[in-house]
């Protein structure tokens, strides 16, 4: 078996070796590859067509440098490395392939045969990470997603992936949806976009958040699969055995971690926030199955009751948590559980909602301030995500959402959360991690995902809310996708 350090080199073309019939195995490989390539081709084709009318996407389609082509030396920058709370001066960096080979003080040695980039004294920082992103839901209204052909949804997602990268987000954790083909297309270089950690279908109960079935689909009979489940957007399970089955299905598809729904949600019309979905044994079945696969579970939970049940089941990450109380926050701190949440502050942070969903969203925003204060009080491990869905315009607010953290954290703390901190959370994927080297930090051996920013974000994080103007260099995996420095 290949070593862990080499797994990133074989994510696109896995080698199968077994004692079964070779002809049958080869046929299966061709069928699986053809199916995934077809879906990836649709996304790539759509992005290419959109590039004819969106010049910035055409830029993203043509990265300036490919990994392994030649080393790149970057000089004359002020460094925020994703860990320290202050900038470091007098450094140089050498990128070789898709990783940082040197990051040291002083001046570089001989640079013959290398590309040399003078950063003009600007700030260099790690690429941003959004750990609650929905790659297939971000750019389209929910009505379109529910009614359109899935191919169209993939086309829109492919275009939005490129825009996401050009906003400076070089990695996202997909928190629910069939993003596997899009991830494969990006990793294969068919599309430009962020690294994706896919969760696969949101696993929920009958009537829970994510159960968008029509009432005519109820009651469910044995073996019946709804259209929502067939697309891979959600998976419904109502017993511990069903939970194990649905979890294993997502891993079979390529999930790096599992998303479970522990309570009601804002966008699902028939799931009040205070409802509970899975029992503790059912949640534990998912946690144990994920551990069998060497990774973890994230649980959608807003209320104290839902969070406590998740903690009791051993979940390592809670999503949202906006309505937690002091005792629940204390329990999270004792267990070391991550709080992956979003700084929702007003209705500007959400697409237009029907009255029932709007009421739930306002309840969530009302709890945001208290949640972050409790997180600070108890020293919780907090991750940054945006959960911006159902609007292409709203998706552009990723950097704006990051700026909201200034109400509770310093700029250095906020940027550290969205880079090095989020990288630590992603590393919980363990044996299912498709990108086993460090993300979210700039250090030797880490992936070469970085931004060069026009102004100092440690002084004013709002510069990241205007990426078109203020991001002068975007590099991901050693490739340059935007370069205004040479201008």
Short mmCIF file of C-alpha atoms in Angstrom, two decimals:
data_model
loop_
_atom_site.label_atom_id
_atom_site.label_comp_id
_atom_site.label_asym_id
_atom_site.label_seq_id
_atom_site.Cartn_x
_atom_site.Cartn_y
_atom_site.Cartn_z
CA UNK A 1 0.00 0.00 0.00
CA UNK A 2 1.28 3.50 -0.81
CA UNK A 3 2.44 5.60 2.11
CA UNK A 4 0.24 8.35 3.49
CA UNK A 5 2.55 11.07 2.17
CA UNK A 6 1.98 9.82 -1.35
CA UNK A 7 -1.79 9.60 -1.19
CA UNK A 8 -2.29 13.12 -2.55
CA UNK A 9 -0.53 12.00 -5.75
CA UNK A 10 -3.03 9.21 -6.41
CA UNK A 11 -6.39 10.79 -5.53
CA UNK A 12 -7.37 11.14 -9.19
CA UNK A 13 -6.40 7.71 -10.49
CA UNK A 14 -6.57 5.16 -7.67
CA UNK A 15 -4.85 1.85 -8.32
CA UNK A 16 -6.96 -1.20 -7.58
CA UNK A 17 -5.22 -4.42 -6.62
CA UNK A 18 -7.16 -7.49 -5.54
CA UNK A 19 -7.61 -11.19 -6.25
CA UNK A 20 -10.97 -10.84 -8.00
CA UNK A 21 -11.55 -11.27 -11.72
CA UNK A 22 -9.30 -8.76 -13.49
CA UNK A 23 -11.58 -8.23 -16.47
CA UNK A 24 -14.52 -7.49 -14.21
CA UNK A 25 -12.41 -5.13 -12.10
CA UNK A 26 -11.19 -3.28 -15.18
CA UNK A 27 -14.74 -2.96 -16.47
CA UNK A 28 -15.92 -1.58 -13.13
CA UNK A 29 -13.10 0.94 -13.06
CA UNK A 30 -13.95 2.14 -16.55
CA UNK A 31 -17.66 2.51 -15.70
CA UNK A 32 -16.98 4.41 -12.48
CA UNK A 33 -14.43 6.63 -14.15
CA UNK A 34 -16.71 7.32 -17.10
CA UNK A 35 -19.61 8.28 -14.84
CA UNK A 36 -17.51 10.64 -12.74
CA UNK A 37 -15.80 12.06 -15.80
CA UNK A 38 -19.18 12.71 -17.43
CA UNK A 39 -20.38 14.72 -14.48
CA UNK A 40 -17.06 16.50 -14.23
CA UNK A 41 -17.19 17.24 -17.96
CA UNK A 42 -20.60 18.85 -17.60
CA UNK A 43 -19.28 21.16 -14.91
CA UNK A 44 -16.18 21.98 -16.95
CA UNK A 45 -18.18 22.56 -20.13
CA UNK A 46 -20.51 24.95 -18.32
CA UNK A 47 -17.63 26.88 -16.81
CA UNK A 48 -15.99 27.16 -20.22
CA UNK A 49 -19.17 28.53 -21.76
CA UNK A 50 -19.59 31.02 -18.95
CA UNK A 51 -15.99 32.12 -19.42
CA UNK A 52 -16.93 33.57 -22.79
CA UNK A 53 -19.08 36.16 -21.05
CA UNK A 54 -17.28 36.41 -17.70
CA UNK A 55 -13.65 37.49 -18.26
CA UNK A 56 -12.64 36.91 -14.65
CA UNK A 57 -13.58 33.25 -15.02
CA UNK A 58 -11.47 33.00 -18.15
CA UNK A 59 -8.55 34.23 -16.07
CA UNK A 60 -9.18 31.47 -13.54
CA UNK A 61 -9.34 28.89 -16.33
CA UNK A 62 -5.73 29.66 -17.31
CA UNK A 63 -3.42 29.41 -14.30
CA UNK A 64 -0.06 31.07 -14.87
CA UNK A 65 2.12 28.30 -13.50
CA UNK A 66 1.73 24.57 -13.10
CA UNK A 67 3.19 22.55 -10.21
CA UNK A 68 6.54 21.06 -11.09
CA UNK A 69 7.13 23.37 -14.07
CA UNK A 70 9.77 25.43 -12.30
CA UNK A 71 10.37 26.61 -8.72
CA UNK A 72 9.02 30.04 -7.86
CA UNK A 73 10.77 32.40 -5.44
CA UNK A 74 8.71 35.11 -3.75
CA UNK A 75 10.48 38.07 -2.13
CA UNK A 76 9.78 41.44 -0.51
CA UNK A 77 6.64 40.58 1.46
CA UNK A 78 5.36 40.90 5.01
CA UNK A 79 4.26 37.51 6.28
CA UNK A 80 1.15 36.46 8.18
CA UNK A 81 1.72 32.72 8.49
CA UNK A 82 -1.69 31.69 9.88
CA UNK A 83 -0.22 31.07 13.35
CA UNK A 84 1.57 34.13 14.74
CA UNK A 85 -0.36 37.21 15.81
CA UNK A 86 1.93 39.69 14.05
CA UNK A 87 3.55 40.16 10.67
CA UNK A 88 7.08 38.95 10.01
CA UNK A 89 9.47 40.87 7.77
CA UNK A 90 12.67 39.98 5.93
CA UNK A 91 11.49 36.60 4.62
CA UNK A 92 11.64 34.85 1.29
CA UNK A 93 9.73 31.82 0.06
CA UNK A 94 10.46 29.14 -2.52
CA UNK A 95 7.56 27.13 -3.95
CA UNK A 96 8.56 23.85 -5.56
CA UNK A 97 5.72 21.88 -7.09
CA UNK A 98 2.61 22.30 -4.98
CA UNK A 99 4.37 22.87 -1.65
CA UNK A 100 6.56 25.39 0.11
CA UNK A 101 10.13 24.12 0.06
CA UNK A 102 11.77 27.12 1.77
CA UNK A 103 10.46 29.92 4.00
CA UNK A 104 13.36 31.66 5.68
CA UNK A 105 14.82 34.98 6.71
CA UNK A 106 17.42 36.69 4.59
CA UNK A 107 17.85 36.69 0.85
CA UNK A 108 17.40 33.71 -1.47
CA UNK A 109 20.36 32.01 -3.06
CA UNK A 110 20.79 31.51 -6.78
CA UNK A 111 17.48 31.74 -8.61
CA UNK A 112 18.65 30.60 -12.04
CA UNK A 113 15.84 28.77 -13.80
CA UNK A 114 13.29 30.02 -11.27
CA UNK A 115 10.46 32.45 -11.59
CA UNK A 116 11.03 35.34 -9.16
CA UNK A 117 8.08 37.39 -7.88
CA UNK A 118 8.65 40.67 -6.05
CA UNK A 119 5.61 41.18 -3.80
CA UNK A 120 6.23 44.91 -3.48
CA UNK A 121 6.23 44.98 0.31
CA UNK A 122 2.64 43.75 0.49
CA UNK A 123 1.21 41.28 3.01
CA UNK A 124 1.34 37.58 2.21
CA UNK A 125 -1.08 35.28 4.03
CA UNK A 126 -2.43 31.72 3.68
CA UNK A 127 -5.37 31.08 1.40
CA UNK A 128 -8.66 31.40 3.28
CA UNK A 129 -10.69 28.34 4.33
CA UNK A 130 -14.49 28.19 4.62
CA UNK A 131 -15.52 25.11 6.61
CA UNK A 132 -19.26 25.47 6.02
CA UNK A 133 -19.80 25.90 2.30
CA UNK A 134 -22.28 24.27 -0.05
CA UNK A 135 -20.64 24.13 -3.46
CA UNK A 136 -23.78 23.05 -5.30
CA UNK A 137 -26.17 25.35 -3.41
CA UNK A 138 -24.26 28.62 -3.29
CA UNK A 139 -25.08 30.15 -6.67
CA UNK A 140 -28.70 29.24 -7.45
CA UNK A 141 -32.07 30.04 -5.82
CA UNK A 142 -33.61 27.09 -4.02
CA UNK A 143 -36.54 27.03 -6.46
CA UNK A 144 -34.12 26.53 -9.36
CA UNK A 145 -32.18 23.82 -7.54
CA UNK A 146 -35.36 21.91 -6.74
CA UNK A 147 -36.72 22.10 -10.30
CA UNK A 148 -33.70 22.20 -12.63
CA UNK A 149 -31.88 19.28 -14.20
CA UNK A 150 -28.96 18.27 -11.99
CA UNK A 151 -26.60 18.91 -14.91
CA UNK A 152 -27.51 22.60 -14.82
CA UNK A 153 -26.82 22.72 -11.08
CA UNK A 154 -23.36 21.27 -11.74
CA UNK A 155 -22.72 23.84 -14.45
CA UNK A 156 -23.56 26.70 -12.10
CA UNK A 157 -21.50 25.13 -9.31
CA UNK A 158 -18.48 24.86 -11.59
CA UNK A 159 -18.64 28.55 -12.40
CA UNK A 160 -19.17 29.49 -8.75
CA UNK A 161 -16.18 27.37 -7.71
CA UNK A 162 -13.94 29.57 -9.81
CA UNK A 163 -15.41 32.72 -8.31
CA UNK A 164 -14.89 31.24 -4.84
CA UNK A 165 -11.19 30.75 -5.57
CA UNK A 166 -10.87 34.30 -6.90
CA UNK A 167 -12.33 35.55 -3.61
CA UNK A 168 -9.26 34.06 -1.92
CA UNK A 169 -10.87 30.90 -0.55
CA UNK A 170 -8.49 28.16 -1.61
CA UNK A 171 -10.18 25.41 0.46
CA UNK A 172 -13.77 24.69 1.47
CA UNK A 173 -15.43 21.95 3.47
CA UNK A 174 -18.67 21.08 1.74
CA UNK A 175 -21.31 20.67 4.44
CA UNK A 176 -23.84 18.71 2.43
CA UNK A 177 -24.47 17.90 -1.21
CA UNK A 178 -23.21 15.70 -4.07
CA UNK A 179 -19.96 17.61 -4.62
CA UNK A 180 -17.83 14.57 -5.47
CA UNK A 181 -17.68 15.08 -9.25
CA UNK A 182 -16.91 18.78 -8.85
CA UNK A 183 -14.07 17.97 -6.47
CA UNK A 184 -12.68 15.46 -8.96
CA UNK A 185 -12.89 17.95 -11.83
CA UNK A 186 -11.02 20.58 -9.81
CA UNK A 187 -8.36 18.14 -8.62
CA UNK A 188 -7.88 16.95 -12.21
CA UNK A 189 -7.35 20.51 -13.46
CA UNK A 190 -10.51 20.50 -15.59
CA UNK A 191 -11.84 23.44 -13.56
CA UNK A 192 -10.38 26.12 -11.34
CA UNK A 193 -11.73 26.12 -7.82
CA UNK A 194 -10.92 25.54 -4.17
CA UNK A 195 -9.92 22.24 -2.63
CA UNK A 196 -13.11 20.52 -1.51
CA UNK A 197 -13.62 18.31 1.54
CA UNK A 198 -16.98 16.70 0.62
CA UNK A 199 -19.44 15.44 3.23
CA UNK A 200 -21.84 13.96 0.71
CA UNK A 201 -25.54 13.87 1.43
CA UNK A 202 -26.79 15.41 4.66
CA UNK A 203 -28.05 12.49 6.71
CA UNK A 204 -31.31 13.37 8.44
CA UNK A 205 -34.47 11.78 9.83
CA UNK A 206 -37.97 11.87 8.44
CA UNK A 207 -39.13 15.47 8.86
CA UNK A 208 -35.71 16.73 9.88
CA UNK A 209 -33.75 19.58 8.35
CA UNK A 210 -32.84 18.56 4.81
CA UNK A 211 -35.99 16.48 4.28
CA UNK A 212 -37.31 18.46 1.32
CA UNK A 213 -39.62 15.69 0.11
CA UNK A 214 -43.08 16.56 -1.11
CA UNK A 215 -45.93 15.48 1.13
CA UNK A 216 -46.98 13.17 -1.67
CA UNK A 217 -43.76 11.21 -0.98
CA UNK A 218 -45.04 10.37 2.52
CA UNK A 219 -45.40 7.76 3.86
CA UNK A 220 -42.17 6.16 2.71
CA UNK A 221 -42.48 2.50 1.85
CA UNK A 222 -39.72 -0.06 2.08
CA UNK A 223 -37.08 0.51 -0.58
CA UNK A 224 -38.63 3.80 -1.73
CA UNK A 225 -36.10 6.52 -2.58
CA UNK A 226 -37.24 10.12 -3.10
CA UNK A 227 -35.83 12.42 -5.76
CA UNK A 228 -34.01 14.49 -3.11
CA UNK A 229 -32.23 11.35 -1.96
CA UNK A 230 -31.60 10.14 -5.50
CA UNK A 231 -29.65 13.33 -6.33
CA UNK A 232 -27.43 12.88 -3.28
CA UNK A 233 -28.53 16.09 -1.56
CA UNK A 234 -29.90 14.32 1.51
CA UNK A 235 -30.25 10.82 2.92
CA UNK A 236 -33.04 9.84 5.29
CA UNK A 237 -32.44 7.35 8.09
CA UNK A 238 -34.73 6.47 10.98
CA UNK A 239 -32.81 3.74 12.79
CA UNK A 240 -29.26 3.09 13.89
CA UNK A 241 -28.82 0.47 11.17
CA UNK A 242 -30.08 2.89 8.53
CA UNK A 243 -27.67 5.51 9.81
CA UNK A 244 -24.73 3.11 9.45
CA UNK A 245 -25.86 2.26 5.93
CA UNK A 246 -26.17 5.90 4.84
CA UNK A 247 -22.81 6.80 6.39
CA UNK A 248 -21.09 3.95 4.57
CA UNK A 249 -22.73 5.00 1.31
CA UNK A 250 -21.25 8.49 1.61
CA UNK A 251 -17.79 7.07 2.26
CA UNK A 252 -18.23 4.79 -0.75
CA UNK A 253 -18.90 7.93 -2.82
CA UNK A 254 -15.77 9.65 -1.49
CA UNK A 255 -16.82 11.62 1.60
CA UNK A 256 -13.99 12.90 3.80
CA UNK A 257 -16.29 13.40 6.80
CA UNK A 258 -20.01 12.95 7.50
CA UNK A 259 -22.72 15.57 8.02
CA UNK A 260 -25.59 14.61 10.34
CA UNK A 261 -28.63 16.73 11.15
CA UNK A 262 -29.31 16.91 14.88
CA UNK A 263 -32.23 19.36 14.95
CA UNK A 264 -34.43 21.52 12.76
CA UNK A 265 -33.11 24.10 10.33
CA UNK A 266 -33.86 27.49 8.84
CA UNK A 267 -34.44 26.65 5.18
CA UNK A 268 -36.45 23.44 5.58
CA UNK A 269 -40.08 24.60 5.89
CA UNK A 270 -41.43 21.82 8.13
CA UNK A 271 -38.58 21.49 10.66
CA UNK A 272 -38.80 23.84 13.68
CA UNK A 273 -35.46 24.71 15.27
CA UNK A 274 -36.36 23.14 18.61
CA UNK A 275 -37.11 19.67 17.20
CA UNK A 276 -34.64 16.83 17.78
CA UNK A 277 -33.89 14.26 15.12
CA UNK A 278 -31.59 11.34 15.90
CA UNK A 279 -31.50 9.66 19.27
CA UNK A 280 -28.17 9.42 21.06
CA UNK A 281 -27.64 5.76 20.02
CA UNK A 282 -28.39 6.69 16.40
CA UNK A 283 -25.90 9.55 16.48
CA UNK A 284 -23.35 7.25 18.11
CA UNK A 285 -23.83 4.75 15.28
CA UNK A 286 -22.68 7.43 12.84
CA UNK A 287 -19.76 8.52 15.02
CA UNK A 288 -18.55 4.93 15.43
CA UNK A 289 -18.90 4.17 11.71
CA UNK A 290 -16.97 7.32 10.80
CA UNK A 291 -14.26 6.31 13.26
CA UNK A 292 -14.12 2.91 11.56
CA UNK A 293 -13.28 4.84 8.38
CA UNK A 294 -10.65 6.93 10.17
CA UNK A 295 -12.54 10.22 10.20
CA UNK A 296 -15.27 12.16 12.03
CA UNK A 297 -18.85 13.44 12.08
CA UNK A 298 -20.11 17.02 12.11
CA UNK A 299 -23.58 17.54 13.56
CA UNK A 300 -25.96 20.34 12.60
CA UNK A 301 -27.24 21.55 16.00
CA UNK A 302 -28.53 24.95 17.10
CA UNK A 303 -30.10 24.29 20.51
CA UNK A 304 -28.57 23.21 23.83
CA UNK A 305 -30.52 19.94 23.71
CA UNK A 306 -29.26 19.06 20.25
CA UNK A 307 -25.68 19.98 21.12
CA UNK A 308 -25.72 17.99 24.37
CA UNK A 309 -27.02 14.91 22.58
CA UNK A 310 -24.26 15.28 19.98
CA UNK A 311 -21.61 15.55 22.70
CA UNK A 312 -22.96 12.48 24.48
CA UNK A 313 -22.68 10.54 21.22
CA UNK A 314 -19.03 11.55 20.81
CA UNK A 315 -19.33 14.02 17.92
CA UNK A 316 -16.10 15.96 17.40
CA UNK A 317 -17.64 18.94 15.62
CA UNK A 318 -20.89 20.86 16.12
CA UNK A 319 -22.19 23.06 13.32
CA UNK A 320 -23.95 26.35 14.12
CA UNK A 321 -24.65 26.27 17.89
CA UNK A 322 -26.15 29.76 17.86
CA UNK A 323 -28.60 29.03 20.68
CA UNK A 324 -26.24 27.33 23.15
CA UNK A 325 -26.29 28.25 26.84
CA UNK A 326 -23.48 28.59 29.37
CA UNK A 327 -23.66 25.02 30.63
CA UNK A 328 -23.58 23.59 27.10
CA UNK A 329 -20.57 25.73 26.19
CA UNK A 330 -18.82 24.48 29.31
CA UNK A 331 -19.51 20.88 28.27
CA UNK A 332 -18.13 21.55 24.81
CA UNK A 333 -14.95 22.96 26.32
CA UNK A 334 -14.47 19.91 28.54
CA UNK A 335 -14.93 17.50 25.64
CA UNK A 336 -12.71 19.51 23.26
CA UNK A 337 -15.46 19.56 20.65
CA UNK A 338 -15.13 22.05 17.80
CA UNK A 339 -17.74 24.76 17.33
CA UNK A 340 -17.94 25.39 13.61
CA UNK A 341 -20.19 28.38 13.26
CA UNK A 342 -21.12 31.42 11.21
CA UNK A 343 -21.21 35.10 12.26
CA UNK A 344 -24.79 35.74 11.15
CA UNK A 345 -25.66 39.28 12.25
CA UNK A 346 -28.55 40.48 10.07
CA UNK A 347 -30.80 39.59 7.16
CA UNK A 348 -28.09 40.84 4.81
CA UNK A 349 -26.37 37.52 5.51
CA UNK A 350 -29.15 35.39 4.02
CA UNK A 351 -31.08 35.07 0.77
CA UNK A 352 -34.75 36.14 0.83
CA UNK A 353 -36.75 33.78 3.01
CA UNK A 354 -40.43 32.87 3.34
CA UNK A 355 -42.05 34.06 6.60
CA UNK A 356 -41.61 30.79 8.51
CA UNK A 357 -37.92 30.52 7.64
CA UNK A 358 -37.33 34.23 8.24
CA UNK A 359 -38.64 33.88 11.78
CA UNK A 360 -36.20 31.04 12.45
CA UNK A 361 -33.28 32.95 10.94
CA UNK A 362 -33.99 35.96 13.15
CA UNK A 363 -33.90 33.64 16.17
CA UNK A 364 -30.50 32.42 15.02
CA UNK A 365 -29.08 35.93 14.53
CA UNK A 366 -30.39 36.96 17.95
CA UNK A 367 -28.27 34.22 19.50
CA UNK A 368 -25.07 34.97 17.57
CA UNK A 369 -23.63 37.52 19.99
CA UNK A 370 -24.20 35.37 23.07
CA UNK A 371 -22.76 32.31 21.32
CA UNK A 372 -19.45 33.99 20.50
CA UNK A 373 -19.23 35.49 23.99
CA UNK A 374 -19.71 32.03 25.51
CA UNK A 375 -17.13 30.61 23.13
CA UNK A 376 -14.60 33.19 24.33
CA UNK A 377 -15.51 32.71 27.97
CA UNK A 378 -14.96 28.94 27.84
CA UNK A 379 -12.08 28.93 25.34
CA UNK A 380 -13.87 26.83 22.73
CA UNK A 381 -12.14 25.72 19.56
CA UNK A 382 -14.04 27.86 17.06
CA UNK A 383 -13.95 27.45 13.28
CA UNK A 384 -15.12 29.93 10.65
CA UNK A 385 -17.66 29.18 7.94
CA UNK A 386 -20.26 31.16 6.04
CA UNK A 387 -23.14 28.84 5.00
CA UNK A 388 -24.10 31.31 2.25
CA UNK A 389 -26.63 29.59 0.01
CA UNK A 390 -29.20 30.13 -2.72
CA UNK A 391 -27.83 33.40 -4.12
CA UNK A 392 -24.91 34.22 -6.40
CA UNK A 393 -24.90 37.78 -5.04
CA UNK A 394 -24.89 36.56 -1.44
CA UNK A 395 -21.97 34.22 -2.17
CA UNK A 396 -19.75 37.24 -2.82
CA UNK A 397 -20.04 38.13 0.89
CA UNK A 398 -17.60 35.47 2.10
CA UNK A 399 -14.97 38.12 2.91
CA UNK A 400 -17.62 40.38 4.43
CA UNK A 401 -18.71 37.57 6.76
CA UNK A 402 -15.13 37.14 7.88
CA UNK A 403 -15.08 40.84 8.76
CA UNK A 404 -18.09 40.32 11.06
CA UNK A 405 -15.78 38.47 13.47
CA UNK A 406 -14.24 41.82 14.45
CA UNK A 407 -17.13 42.21 16.91
CA UNK A 408 -15.67 39.42 19.06
CA UNK A 409 -12.09 38.77 17.95
CA UNK A 410 -9.02 40.74 16.96
CA UNK A 411 -8.04 40.73 13.31
CA UNK A 412 -5.17 38.35 14.02
CA UNK A 413 -7.50 35.96 15.85
CA UNK A 414 -10.10 36.14 13.08
CA UNK A 415 -7.60 35.53 10.30
CA UNK A 416 -5.97 32.75 12.29
CA UNK A 417 -9.40 31.15 12.67
CA UNK A 418 -10.06 31.26 8.92
CA UNK A 419 -6.61 29.89 8.05
CA UNK A 420 -4.53 27.85 10.51
CA UNK A 421 -7.44 27.11 12.86
CA UNK A 422 -9.69 25.83 10.10
CA UNK A 423 -6.78 23.79 8.79
CA UNK A 424 -6.60 21.98 12.12
CA UNK A 425 -10.29 21.13 11.91
CA UNK A 426 -9.91 19.76 8.38
CA UNK A 427 -7.08 17.54 9.57
CA UNK A 428 -9.61 15.57 11.65
CA UNK A 429 -10.44 13.80 8.38
CA UNK A 430 -7.42 11.64 9.21
CA UNK A 431 -7.22 8.62 6.93
CA UNK A 432 -9.85 10.08 4.58
CA UNK A 433 -7.94 13.34 4.14
CA UNK A 434 -7.29 13.80 0.40
CA UNK A 435 -4.79 16.60 1.11
CA UNK A 436 -2.54 15.19 3.84
CA UNK A 437 -0.03 18.07 4.04
CA UNK A 438 -0.70 21.20 6.08
CA UNK A 439 -3.36 23.68 5.00
CA UNK A 440 -4.07 27.15 6.36
CA UNK A 441 -0.47 27.92 7.32
CA UNK A 442 2.60 29.13 5.48
CA UNK A 443 5.55 27.02 6.54
CA UNK A 444 8.00 24.65 4.92
CA UNK A 445 6.26 21.51 3.74
CA UNK A 446 2.78 23.07 3.69
CA UNK A 447 0.72 23.33 0.53
CA UNK A 448 1.48 26.46 -1.48
CA UNK A 449 -1.92 28.10 -1.03
CA UNK A 450 -1.39 31.82 -0.49
CA UNK A 451 -2.64 35.34 -1.10
CA UNK A 452 -0.79 38.63 -1.53
CA UNK A 453 -2.99 41.45 -0.25
CA UNK A 454 -2.82 45.12 -1.22
CA UNK A 455 -3.18 46.36 2.38
CA UNK A 456 -2.58 44.91 5.84
CA UNK A 457 -5.60 42.78 6.84
CA UNK A 458 -4.36 42.72 10.44
CA UNK A 459 -5.14 46.42 10.52
CA UNK A 460 -8.30 46.33 8.42
CA UNK A 461 -9.99 43.05 7.57
CA UNK A 462 -12.40 44.83 5.23
CA UNK A 463 -9.75 44.63 2.51
CA UNK A 464 -10.73 40.95 2.11
CA UNK A 465 -14.33 41.95 1.40
CA UNK A 466 -13.17 43.46 -1.91
CA UNK A 467 -11.04 40.69 -3.42
CA UNK A 468 -11.20 42.00 -7.00
CA UNK A 469 -9.32 45.12 -5.97
CA UNK A 470 -7.24 43.97 -3.02
CA UNK A 471 -6.05 40.44 -3.82
CA UNK A 472 -3.03 40.97 -6.05
CA UNK A 473 -1.83 37.37 -6.13
CA UNK A 474 -3.75 34.14 -5.62
CA UNK A 475 -1.82 30.87 -5.58
CA UNK A 476 -3.31 27.46 -4.90
CA UNK A 477 -1.39 24.20 -5.03
CA UNK A 478 1.60 26.03 -6.47
CA UNK A 479 -0.43 27.42 -9.40
CA UNK A 480 -0.99 31.15 -9.83
CA UNK A 481 -4.59 31.99 -10.66
CA UNK A 482 -4.38 35.76 -10.36
CA UNK A 483 -1.34 37.99 -10.68
CA UNK A 484 -1.64 41.76 -10.57
CA UNK A 485 1.86 42.21 -9.20
CA UNK A 486 3.42 42.14 -12.64
CA UNK A 487 1.21 45.09 -13.58
#
